[in-house]
């Protein structure tokens, strides 16, 4: 069996899907994308295809090593995301070849389902209380919200109070047992992160996510002095080598590698195992499409330290197309009581509606995140 073709589809709202076909007709799907840089990743996948055409798709580790090491320059969001989506599609093929879910080929399941959370509030968090109540009515037991809008290196306590008021409203709506993750989104610099972490302490957040940019991870040790809330990061970190220092220093409680960015399914499983050795939890990042979520769930199934899964159902980015729209059977992701079942089909466990993919690829997208500025005109972190 040899790899015959790679085909890419840029589909709304902001996704890139990859279809790999073998010479005996097996098909694997992956999701290689960087949000806002879909065309760049598409080109990277096309460049990497020269390492793949004519090769045995079952030799995933070898192909991964060739793509990662073969070009001399390595890592970063573009190259690693391209590699991640290819690797997902190869696992999809391998699972179908052996008629087994991917997790069975990675040691077997340690769980049948995993808890999930939904997003509320949008990029500029607003109406969070009403949004939380809707998620509770839908059966979810956890949500995540952005903490702030623009926040300068040193900013006003008015903005801090706005964060507290929003969080308090969600806590009131959900009660003590409702879990609330709060995403600083790298918008916050160290001085303000310390203040926010301390002020949020009485409201018991499920976790504080990316309190500073990953290039400033050394600040996490100091921020942790101001809160007992678990600190999470990792969505903008790549491969096990990118996580190595963070894990060794023991300065986070939750890692959030993205299976479409960090190196793929097996690489994320390796990162999860490294984290488990340091008594650190796993909560894969995934505000993406159904293929990426299916890949995450394969990792969750066989990773004992996974405790919750991000997913994009109803997220504010998904206007016009949502998570389930590209599946032949939307019930593949079986949501119940705040959990989602692990897909049981071969490979990634999802059947992609290729007709729908091709239809929407003719529409395409040019999604870019907004560019924000502070009141003084300087560029703000989004």
mmCIF file of C-alpha atoms in Angstrom:
data_model
loop_
_atom_site.group_PDB
_atom_site.id
_atom_site.type_symbol
_atom_site.label_atom_id
_atom_site.label_comp_id
_atom_site.label_asym_id
_atom_site.label_seq_id
_atom_site.Cartn_x
_atom_site.Cartn_y
_atom_site.Cartn_z
ATOM 1 C CA UNK A 1 0.000 0.000 0.000
ATOM 2 C CA UNK A 2 1.348 3.405 -1.024
ATOM 3 C CA UNK A 3 0.237 7.010 -0.641
ATOM 4 C CA UNK A 4 -1.187 8.169 -3.956
ATOM 5 C CA UNK A 5 -2.631 11.668 -3.475
ATOM 6 C CA UNK A 6 -3.034 14.522 -1.008
ATOM 7 C CA UNK A 7 -5.925 16.940 -1.466
ATOM 8 C CA UNK A 8 -6.637 20.085 0.572
ATOM 9 C CA UNK A 9 -9.932 21.876 1.219
ATOM 10 C CA UNK A 10 -10.199 25.331 2.764
ATOM 11 C CA UNK A 11 -13.705 25.412 4.237
ATOM 12 C CA UNK A 12 -15.728 27.860 6.345
ATOM 13 C CA UNK A 13 -15.631 29.087 8.975
ATOM 14 C CA UNK A 14 -11.792 28.998 9.215
ATOM 15 C CA UNK A 15 -10.630 25.414 8.695
ATOM 16 C CA UNK A 16 -8.363 23.453 6.364
ATOM 17 C CA UNK A 17 -9.065 19.765 5.752
ATOM 18 C CA UNK A 18 -6.680 17.244 4.208
ATOM 19 C CA UNK A 19 -7.628 14.037 2.393
ATOM 20 C CA UNK A 20 -4.929 11.423 1.807
ATOM 21 C CA UNK A 21 -5.752 8.530 -0.540
ATOM 22 C CA UNK A 22 -3.770 5.322 -0.979
ATOM 23 C CA UNK A 23 -3.353 3.285 -4.128
ATOM 24 C CA UNK A 24 -5.761 0.643 -2.796
ATOM 25 C CA UNK A 25 -8.475 3.195 -2.054
ATOM 26 C CA UNK A 26 -8.129 3.794 1.682
ATOM 27 C CA UNK A 27 -8.787 7.417 2.688
ATOM 28 C CA UNK A 28 -7.563 9.338 5.710
ATOM 29 C CA UNK A 29 -8.605 12.790 6.864
ATOM 30 C CA UNK A 30 -6.617 15.357 8.836
ATOM 31 C CA UNK A 31 -6.954 18.991 9.879
ATOM 32 C CA UNK A 32 -3.704 20.907 9.262
ATOM 33 C CA UNK A 33 -4.398 24.551 9.973
ATOM 34 C CA UNK A 34 -3.202 27.606 11.825
ATOM 35 C CA UNK A 35 -6.123 29.903 12.499
ATOM 36 C CA UNK A 36 -5.655 32.905 10.208
ATOM 37 C CA UNK A 37 -2.837 31.280 8.213
ATOM 38 C CA UNK A 38 -4.684 28.557 6.315
ATOM 39 C CA UNK A 39 -3.090 29.338 2.954
ATOM 40 C CA UNK A 40 0.399 29.300 4.430
ATOM 41 C CA UNK A 41 -0.158 25.899 6.038
ATOM 42 C CA UNK A 42 -1.711 24.625 2.801
ATOM 43 C CA UNK A 43 1.512 25.483 0.989
ATOM 44 C CA UNK A 44 3.563 23.763 3.697
ATOM 45 C CA UNK A 45 1.493 20.576 3.321
ATOM 46 C CA UNK A 46 2.002 20.680 -0.436
ATOM 47 C CA UNK A 47 5.760 21.033 0.059
ATOM 48 C CA UNK A 48 5.829 18.127 2.515
ATOM 49 C CA UNK A 49 3.886 15.941 0.085
ATOM 50 C CA UNK A 50 7.113 15.206 -1.792
ATOM 51 C CA UNK A 51 8.197 13.127 1.231
ATOM 52 C CA UNK A 52 4.921 11.189 1.171
ATOM 53 C CA UNK A 53 3.846 10.270 -2.361
ATOM 54 C CA UNK A 54 4.686 6.615 -3.028
ATOM 55 C CA UNK A 55 5.448 5.852 0.623
ATOM 56 C CA UNK A 56 3.849 3.288 2.923
ATOM 57 C CA UNK A 57 1.264 5.223 5.025
ATOM 58 C CA UNK A 58 1.520 2.725 7.893
ATOM 59 C CA UNK A 59 5.090 3.810 8.708
ATOM 60 C CA UNK A 60 3.828 6.837 10.615
ATOM 61 C CA UNK A 61 6.764 7.297 12.969
ATOM 62 C CA UNK A 62 9.295 7.111 10.153
ATOM 63 C CA UNK A 63 7.346 9.508 7.939
ATOM 64 C CA UNK A 64 6.973 11.900 10.899
ATOM 65 C CA UNK A 65 10.717 11.851 11.495
ATOM 66 C CA UNK A 66 11.457 12.450 7.816
ATOM 67 C CA UNK A 67 9.069 15.423 7.634
ATOM 68 C CA UNK A 68 10.257 16.873 10.949
ATOM 69 C CA UNK A 69 14.003 16.391 10.531
ATOM 70 C CA UNK A 70 14.399 16.213 6.770
ATOM 71 C CA UNK A 71 14.151 19.919 6.051
ATOM 72 C CA UNK A 72 16.831 21.083 8.540
ATOM 73 C CA UNK A 73 14.607 23.952 9.783
ATOM 74 C CA UNK A 74 11.908 22.590 12.051
ATOM 75 C CA UNK A 75 9.202 23.464 14.530
ATOM 76 C CA UNK A 76 6.992 26.521 14.804
ATOM 77 C CA UNK A 77 3.290 26.885 14.101
ATOM 78 C CA UNK A 78 3.310 26.497 10.310
ATOM 79 C CA UNK A 79 5.575 23.511 9.777
ATOM 80 C CA UNK A 80 4.336 21.642 12.841
ATOM 81 C CA UNK A 81 0.670 22.244 12.012
ATOM 82 C CA UNK A 82 1.200 20.969 8.478
ATOM 83 C CA UNK A 83 2.918 17.916 9.922
ATOM 84 C CA UNK A 84 0.112 17.469 12.483
ATOM 85 C CA UNK A 85 -2.684 17.316 9.926
ATOM 86 C CA UNK A 86 -0.760 14.894 7.744
ATOM 87 C CA UNK A 87 -0.066 12.668 10.737
ATOM 88 C CA UNK A 88 -3.760 12.654 11.716
ATOM 89 C CA UNK A 89 -4.706 11.488 8.219
ATOM 90 C CA UNK A 90 -2.081 8.729 8.344
ATOM 91 C CA UNK A 91 -3.513 7.458 11.629
ATOM 92 C CA UNK A 92 -6.994 7.560 10.104
ATOM 93 C CA UNK A 93 -5.722 5.332 7.294
ATOM 94 C CA UNK A 94 -3.934 2.985 9.694
ATOM 95 C CA UNK A 95 -7.000 2.581 11.875
ATOM 96 C CA UNK A 96 -9.134 1.790 8.848
ATOM 97 C CA UNK A 97 -6.496 -0.680 7.600
ATOM 98 C CA UNK A 98 -6.644 -2.587 10.909
ATOM 99 C CA UNK A 99 -10.374 -1.858 11.419
ATOM 100 C CA UNK A 100 -9.737 -0.316 14.825
ATOM 101 C CA UNK A 101 -9.991 3.111 16.468
ATOM 102 C CA UNK A 102 -6.660 4.903 16.678
ATOM 103 C CA UNK A 103 -6.658 4.680 20.470
ATOM 104 C CA UNK A 104 -6.620 0.872 20.229
ATOM 105 C CA UNK A 105 -3.343 1.134 18.323
ATOM 106 C CA UNK A 106 -1.914 3.406 21.045
ATOM 107 C CA UNK A 107 -2.428 1.017 23.955
ATOM 108 C CA UNK A 108 -6.197 0.936 24.265
ATOM 109 C CA UNK A 109 -8.729 3.067 26.076
ATOM 110 C CA UNK A 110 -8.562 4.062 29.731
ATOM 111 C CA UNK A 111 -11.960 5.818 29.558
ATOM 112 C CA UNK A 112 -15.240 5.623 27.645
ATOM 113 C CA UNK A 113 -16.054 9.342 27.583
ATOM 114 C CA UNK A 114 -14.510 12.652 28.558
ATOM 115 C CA UNK A 115 -15.902 15.835 30.002
ATOM 116 C CA UNK A 116 -16.128 18.815 27.643
ATOM 117 C CA UNK A 117 -16.602 22.539 27.995
ATOM 118 C CA UNK A 118 -18.227 25.134 25.781
ATOM 119 C CA UNK A 119 -17.136 28.696 25.062
ATOM 120 C CA UNK A 120 -19.184 31.696 26.158
ATOM 121 C CA UNK A 121 -18.845 35.448 25.741
ATOM 122 C CA UNK A 122 -16.899 35.849 22.514
ATOM 123 C CA UNK A 123 -13.602 37.653 21.909
ATOM 124 C CA UNK A 124 -14.822 40.669 23.844
ATOM 125 C CA UNK A 125 -16.572 38.919 26.692
ATOM 126 C CA UNK A 126 -20.153 40.063 27.161
ATOM 127 C CA UNK A 127 -23.563 38.634 28.124
ATOM 128 C CA UNK A 128 -21.711 35.835 29.891
ATOM 129 C CA UNK A 129 -24.377 35.165 32.512
ATOM 130 C CA UNK A 130 -27.110 34.517 29.954
ATOM 131 C CA UNK A 131 -24.705 32.469 27.838
ATOM 132 C CA UNK A 132 -23.750 30.345 30.845
ATOM 133 C CA UNK A 133 -27.394 29.680 31.645
ATOM 134 C CA UNK A 134 -27.961 28.465 28.073
ATOM 135 C CA UNK A 135 -25.040 26.041 28.372
ATOM 136 C CA UNK A 136 -26.390 24.740 31.674
ATOM 137 C CA UNK A 137 -29.794 24.214 30.044
ATOM 138 C CA UNK A 138 -28.045 22.302 27.247
ATOM 139 C CA UNK A 139 -26.514 19.942 29.809
ATOM 140 C CA UNK A 140 -22.955 21.238 30.008
ATOM 141 C CA UNK A 141 -21.255 21.434 33.385
ATOM 142 C CA UNK A 142 -18.262 23.587 32.426
ATOM 143 C CA UNK A 143 -17.558 26.626 30.262
ATOM 144 C CA UNK A 144 -14.617 28.803 29.318
ATOM 145 C CA UNK A 145 -14.592 32.546 28.730
ATOM 146 C CA UNK A 146 -12.073 35.177 27.755
ATOM 147 C CA UNK A 147 -10.987 37.256 30.714
ATOM 148 C CA UNK A 148 -10.346 40.660 29.185
ATOM 149 C CA UNK A 149 -10.391 42.845 26.150
ATOM 150 C CA UNK A 150 -7.242 44.884 25.456
ATOM 151 C CA UNK A 151 -5.033 45.146 28.516
ATOM 152 C CA UNK A 152 -1.871 47.230 28.519
ATOM 153 C CA UNK A 153 1.380 46.322 30.321
ATOM 154 C CA UNK A 154 0.016 48.314 33.259
ATOM 155 C CA UNK A 155 -3.680 49.110 33.109
ATOM 156 C CA UNK A 156 -6.569 50.406 35.190
ATOM 157 C CA UNK A 157 -8.340 48.739 38.073
ATOM 158 C CA UNK A 158 -11.595 49.555 36.308
ATOM 159 C CA UNK A 159 -10.735 46.859 33.781
ATOM 160 C CA UNK A 160 -9.801 44.465 36.574
ATOM 161 C CA UNK A 161 -13.177 45.077 38.196
ATOM 162 C CA UNK A 162 -14.931 44.375 34.891
ATOM 163 C CA UNK A 163 -13.270 40.952 34.821
ATOM 164 C CA UNK A 164 -14.376 40.257 38.380
ATOM 165 C CA UNK A 165 -17.942 41.341 37.669
ATOM 166 C CA UNK A 166 -18.223 39.069 34.632
ATOM 167 C CA UNK A 167 -16.758 36.080 36.423
ATOM 168 C CA UNK A 168 -18.968 36.658 39.451
ATOM 169 C CA UNK A 169 -22.039 36.723 37.181
ATOM 170 C CA UNK A 170 -21.146 33.333 35.680
ATOM 171 C CA UNK A 171 -20.408 31.902 39.119
ATOM 172 C CA UNK A 172 -23.812 33.134 40.312
ATOM 173 C CA UNK A 173 -25.511 31.592 37.281
ATOM 174 C CA UNK A 174 -23.826 28.212 37.631
ATOM 175 C CA UNK A 175 -23.399 27.882 41.355
ATOM 176 C CA UNK A 176 -20.494 26.404 43.266
ATOM 177 C CA UNK A 177 -20.378 23.113 41.354
ATOM 178 C CA UNK A 178 -20.274 24.708 37.887
ATOM 179 C CA UNK A 179 -16.743 24.870 36.483
ATOM 180 C CA UNK A 180 -15.439 28.006 34.781
ATOM 181 C CA UNK A 181 -12.159 28.221 32.919
ATOM 182 C CA UNK A 182 -10.883 31.729 32.282
ATOM 183 C CA UNK A 183 -8.608 32.382 29.319
ATOM 184 C CA UNK A 184 -6.182 35.293 29.573
ATOM 185 C CA UNK A 185 -5.367 34.436 25.911
ATOM 186 C CA UNK A 186 -1.873 35.891 26.189
ATOM 187 C CA UNK A 187 -3.496 39.353 26.269
ATOM 188 C CA UNK A 188 -2.201 40.038 29.761
ATOM 189 C CA UNK A 189 1.311 40.990 30.816
ATOM 190 C CA UNK A 190 2.969 39.824 34.010
ATOM 191 C CA UNK A 191 2.098 42.743 36.303
ATOM 192 C CA UNK A 192 -1.607 42.654 35.477
ATOM 193 C CA UNK A 193 -1.680 38.850 35.430
ATOM 194 C CA UNK A 194 -0.578 38.812 39.064
ATOM 195 C CA UNK A 195 -3.385 41.183 40.011
ATOM 196 C CA UNK A 196 -6.034 39.257 38.099
ATOM 197 C CA UNK A 197 -4.893 35.909 39.442
ATOM 198 C CA UNK A 198 -5.132 37.213 43.008
ATOM 199 C CA UNK A 199 -8.502 38.906 42.525
ATOM 200 C CA UNK A 200 -10.034 35.840 40.854
ATOM 201 C CA UNK A 201 -8.982 33.531 43.688
ATOM 202 C CA UNK A 202 -12.248 33.795 45.713
ATOM 203 C CA UNK A 203 -14.330 32.800 42.674
ATOM 204 C CA UNK A 204 -12.528 29.441 42.284
ATOM 205 C CA UNK A 205 -11.816 29.236 38.569
ATOM 206 C CA UNK A 206 -11.397 25.756 37.096
ATOM 207 C CA UNK A 207 -8.143 27.045 35.612
ATOM 208 C CA UNK A 208 -6.412 30.210 34.478
ATOM 209 C CA UNK A 209 -5.292 29.758 30.872
ATOM 210 C CA UNK A 210 -2.275 31.341 29.204
ATOM 211 C CA UNK A 211 -1.893 34.089 31.827
ATOM 212 C CA UNK A 212 1.101 35.328 29.854
ATOM 213 C CA UNK A 213 2.375 34.699 26.349
ATOM 214 C CA UNK A 214 4.328 31.442 25.959
ATOM 215 C CA UNK A 215 7.523 33.397 25.274
ATOM 216 C CA UNK A 216 7.135 34.726 28.823
ATOM 217 C CA UNK A 217 6.528 31.368 30.500
ATOM 218 C CA UNK A 218 9.221 32.121 33.084
ATOM 219 C CA UNK A 219 6.703 34.542 34.654
ATOM 220 C CA UNK A 220 4.302 31.692 35.475
ATOM 221 C CA UNK A 221 6.301 30.770 38.575
ATOM 222 C CA UNK A 222 5.758 34.240 40.033
ATOM 223 C CA UNK A 223 2.092 34.426 38.983
ATOM 224 C CA UNK A 224 1.457 31.103 40.727
ATOM 225 C CA UNK A 225 2.328 32.740 44.053
ATOM 226 C CA UNK A 226 -0.857 34.801 43.828
ATOM 227 C CA UNK A 227 -3.367 32.009 43.264
ATOM 228 C CA UNK A 228 -4.197 28.432 44.109
ATOM 229 C CA UNK A 229 -6.134 28.065 40.841
ATOM 230 C CA UNK A 230 -4.565 25.608 38.387
ATOM 231 C CA UNK A 231 -2.500 27.351 35.707
ATOM 232 C CA UNK A 232 -2.820 26.085 32.133
ATOM 233 C CA UNK A 233 -0.879 26.794 28.952
ATOM 234 C CA UNK A 234 0.419 25.146 25.814
ATOM 235 C CA UNK A 235 -1.796 25.878 22.817
ATOM 236 C CA UNK A 236 1.052 27.847 21.173
ATOM 237 C CA UNK A 237 3.772 25.331 21.985
ATOM 238 C CA UNK A 238 5.017 22.654 19.607
ATOM 239 C CA UNK A 239 6.412 19.110 19.961
ATOM 240 C CA UNK A 240 7.720 17.422 23.082
ATOM 241 C CA UNK A 241 10.857 19.545 22.882
ATOM 242 C CA UNK A 242 8.807 22.704 23.163
ATOM 243 C CA UNK A 243 7.178 21.413 26.354
ATOM 244 C CA UNK A 244 10.314 19.953 27.926
ATOM 245 C CA UNK A 245 11.505 22.962 29.963
ATOM 246 C CA UNK A 246 7.993 23.888 31.059
ATOM 247 C CA UNK A 247 7.402 20.411 32.441
ATOM 248 C CA UNK A 248 10.781 20.130 34.073
ATOM 249 C CA UNK A 249 10.300 23.398 35.920
ATOM 250 C CA UNK A 250 6.955 22.282 37.335
ATOM 251 C CA UNK A 251 5.373 25.705 36.888
ATOM 252 C CA UNK A 252 2.044 24.670 35.354
ATOM 253 C CA UNK A 253 -0.756 22.361 36.438
ATOM 254 C CA UNK A 254 -2.431 21.725 33.069
ATOM 255 C CA UNK A 255 -0.930 21.482 29.597
ATOM 256 C CA UNK A 256 -3.018 22.217 26.509
ATOM 257 C CA UNK A 257 -1.217 20.988 23.396
ATOM 258 C CA UNK A 258 -3.242 21.223 20.197
ATOM 259 C CA UNK A 259 -3.340 18.000 18.171
ATOM 260 C CA UNK A 260 -3.468 20.105 14.988
ATOM 261 C CA UNK A 261 -0.490 22.259 16.011
ATOM 262 C CA UNK A 262 1.791 20.359 18.385
ATOM 263 C CA UNK A 263 2.811 17.525 16.066
ATOM 264 C CA UNK A 264 -0.216 15.272 15.688
ATOM 265 C CA UNK A 265 -1.806 12.432 17.597
ATOM 266 C CA UNK A 266 1.220 10.411 18.658
ATOM 267 C CA UNK A 267 3.282 13.515 19.449
ATOM 268 C CA UNK A 268 0.499 14.814 21.694
ATOM 269 C CA UNK A 269 0.284 11.409 23.347
ATOM 270 C CA UNK A 270 4.030 11.597 24.023
ATOM 271 C CA UNK A 271 3.643 15.096 25.503
ATOM 272 C CA UNK A 272 0.788 13.804 27.676
ATOM 273 C CA UNK A 273 2.965 10.969 28.966
ATOM 274 C CA UNK A 274 5.761 13.410 29.799
ATOM 275 C CA UNK A 275 3.258 15.564 31.691
ATOM 276 C CA UNK A 276 1.884 12.574 33.575
ATOM 277 C CA UNK A 277 5.386 11.850 34.871
ATOM 278 C CA UNK A 278 5.385 15.346 36.400
ATOM 279 C CA UNK A 279 1.851 14.939 37.838
ATOM 280 C CA UNK A 280 0.437 17.472 35.363
ATOM 281 C CA UNK A 281 -3.024 17.227 33.790
ATOM 282 C CA UNK A 282 -3.897 17.265 30.081
ATOM 283 C CA UNK A 283 -6.675 19.340 28.487
ATOM 284 C CA UNK A 284 -6.081 19.441 24.711
ATOM 285 C CA UNK A 285 -6.720 22.741 22.949
ATOM 286 C CA UNK A 286 -9.294 22.447 20.159
ATOM 287 C CA UNK A 287 -11.377 25.414 18.971
ATOM 288 C CA UNK A 288 -11.229 23.827 15.496
ATOM 289 C CA UNK A 289 -13.247 21.473 13.316
ATOM 290 C CA UNK A 290 -14.583 17.920 13.621
ATOM 291 C CA UNK A 291 -11.465 16.146 12.378
ATOM 292 C CA UNK A 292 -9.285 17.919 14.933
ATOM 293 C CA UNK A 293 -11.771 17.072 17.688
ATOM 294 C CA UNK A 294 -11.857 13.426 16.631
ATOM 295 C CA UNK A 295 -8.053 13.365 16.781
ATOM 296 C CA UNK A 296 -8.134 14.901 20.276
ATOM 297 C CA UNK A 297 -10.617 12.312 21.489
ATOM 298 C CA UNK A 298 -8.315 9.516 20.336
ATOM 299 C CA UNK A 299 -5.580 11.002 22.537
ATOM 300 C CA UNK A 300 -7.987 11.561 25.427
ATOM 301 C CA UNK A 301 -9.142 7.944 25.234
ATOM 302 C CA UNK A 302 -5.699 6.552 26.067
ATOM 303 C CA UNK A 303 -4.234 9.359 28.243
ATOM 304 C CA UNK A 304 -4.975 8.844 31.958
ATOM 305 C CA UNK A 305 -4.156 12.465 32.848
ATOM 306 C CA UNK A 306 -6.680 13.962 30.381
ATOM 307 C CA UNK A 307 -9.521 15.508 32.381
ATOM 308 C CA UNK A 308 -11.491 17.785 30.047
ATOM 309 C CA UNK A 309 -11.671 18.523 26.327
ATOM 310 C CA UNK A 310 -12.170 21.840 24.566
ATOM 311 C CA UNK A 311 -14.488 21.734 21.547
ATOM 312 C CA UNK A 312 -15.966 24.308 19.227
ATOM 313 C CA UNK A 313 -19.690 23.506 19.173
ATOM 314 C CA UNK A 314 -21.405 26.896 18.973
ATOM 315 C CA UNK A 315 -18.175 28.868 19.429
ATOM 316 C CA UNK A 316 -18.331 32.481 18.281
ATOM 317 C CA UNK A 317 -16.020 31.772 15.314
ATOM 318 C CA UNK A 318 -18.359 29.189 13.785
ATOM 319 C CA UNK A 319 -20.767 31.517 12.024
ATOM 320 C CA UNK A 320 -22.178 29.911 8.888
ATOM 321 C CA UNK A 321 -20.690 26.480 9.565
ATOM 322 C CA UNK A 322 -20.421 24.606 12.830
ATOM 323 C CA UNK A 323 -18.639 21.584 14.238
ATOM 324 C CA UNK A 324 -21.109 18.932 13.116
ATOM 325 C CA UNK A 325 -21.889 20.263 9.642
ATOM 326 C CA UNK A 326 -19.151 18.292 7.856
ATOM 327 C CA UNK A 327 -20.000 14.863 9.302
ATOM 328 C CA UNK A 328 -22.220 12.249 7.682
ATOM 329 C CA UNK A 329 -23.498 11.363 11.153
ATOM 330 C CA UNK A 330 -23.535 14.307 13.584
ATOM 331 C CA UNK A 331 -24.391 11.864 16.387
ATOM 332 C CA UNK A 332 -20.823 10.548 16.190
ATOM 333 C CA UNK A 333 -20.042 13.110 18.877
ATOM 334 C CA UNK A 334 -22.543 11.932 21.472
ATOM 335 C CA UNK A 335 -22.900 14.742 24.039
ATOM 336 C CA UNK A 336 -24.622 13.833 27.304
ATOM 337 C CA UNK A 337 -24.473 15.265 30.838
ATOM 338 C CA UNK A 338 -21.465 17.435 30.004
ATOM 339 C CA UNK A 339 -19.465 14.573 28.491
ATOM 340 C CA UNK A 340 -18.772 13.352 24.967
ATOM 341 C CA UNK A 341 -18.322 9.691 24.119
ATOM 342 C CA UNK A 342 -15.116 8.468 22.499
ATOM 343 C CA UNK A 343 -15.869 7.617 18.818
ATOM 344 C CA UNK A 344 -15.802 3.865 18.260
ATOM 345 C CA UNK A 345 -15.376 3.689 14.480
ATOM 346 C CA UNK A 346 -12.119 2.738 12.769
ATOM 347 C CA UNK A 347 -9.396 5.336 12.423
ATOM 348 C CA UNK A 348 -10.439 8.705 13.807
ATOM 349 C CA UNK A 349 -13.960 7.374 14.191
ATOM 350 C CA UNK A 350 -15.717 10.010 12.089
ATOM 351 C CA UNK A 351 -17.128 9.847 8.569
ATOM 352 C CA UNK A 352 -16.488 13.088 6.731
ATOM 353 C CA UNK A 353 -19.221 14.304 4.392
ATOM 354 C CA UNK A 354 -16.957 14.780 1.393
ATOM 355 C CA UNK A 355 -19.750 16.166 -0.779
ATOM 356 C CA UNK A 356 -20.345 18.903 1.791
ATOM 357 C CA UNK A 357 -16.600 19.552 2.089
ATOM 358 C CA UNK A 358 -16.249 20.014 -1.673
ATOM 359 C CA UNK A 359 -19.318 22.248 -1.803
ATOM 360 C CA UNK A 360 -18.042 24.523 0.967
ATOM 361 C CA UNK A 361 -14.489 24.530 -0.364
ATOM 362 C CA UNK A 362 -15.837 26.341 -3.411
ATOM 363 C CA UNK A 363 -16.851 29.110 -0.991
ATOM 364 C CA UNK A 364 -13.658 28.931 1.068
ATOM 365 C CA UNK A 365 -12.706 31.578 3.603
ATOM 366 C CA UNK A 366 -10.119 34.216 4.368
ATOM 367 C CA UNK A 367 -10.455 34.268 8.138
ATOM 368 C CA UNK A 368 -8.056 36.500 10.049
ATOM 369 C CA UNK A 369 -8.140 37.441 13.693
ATOM 370 C CA UNK A 370 -8.723 41.149 14.350
ATOM 371 C CA UNK A 371 -5.861 43.550 15.028
ATOM 372 C CA UNK A 372 -6.489 45.378 18.283
ATOM 373 C CA UNK A 373 -4.930 48.600 19.511
ATOM 374 C CA UNK A 374 -4.706 50.275 22.892
ATOM 375 C CA UNK A 375 -6.044 53.766 23.459
ATOM 376 C CA UNK A 376 -2.560 55.143 22.887
ATOM 377 C CA UNK A 377 -2.367 53.543 19.435
ATOM 378 C CA UNK A 378 0.028 50.704 20.256
ATOM 379 C CA UNK A 379 -0.814 47.215 19.032
ATOM 380 C CA UNK A 380 -2.564 45.066 21.646
ATOM 381 C CA UNK A 381 -2.510 41.285 21.983
ATOM 382 C CA UNK A 382 -5.618 39.598 20.603
#
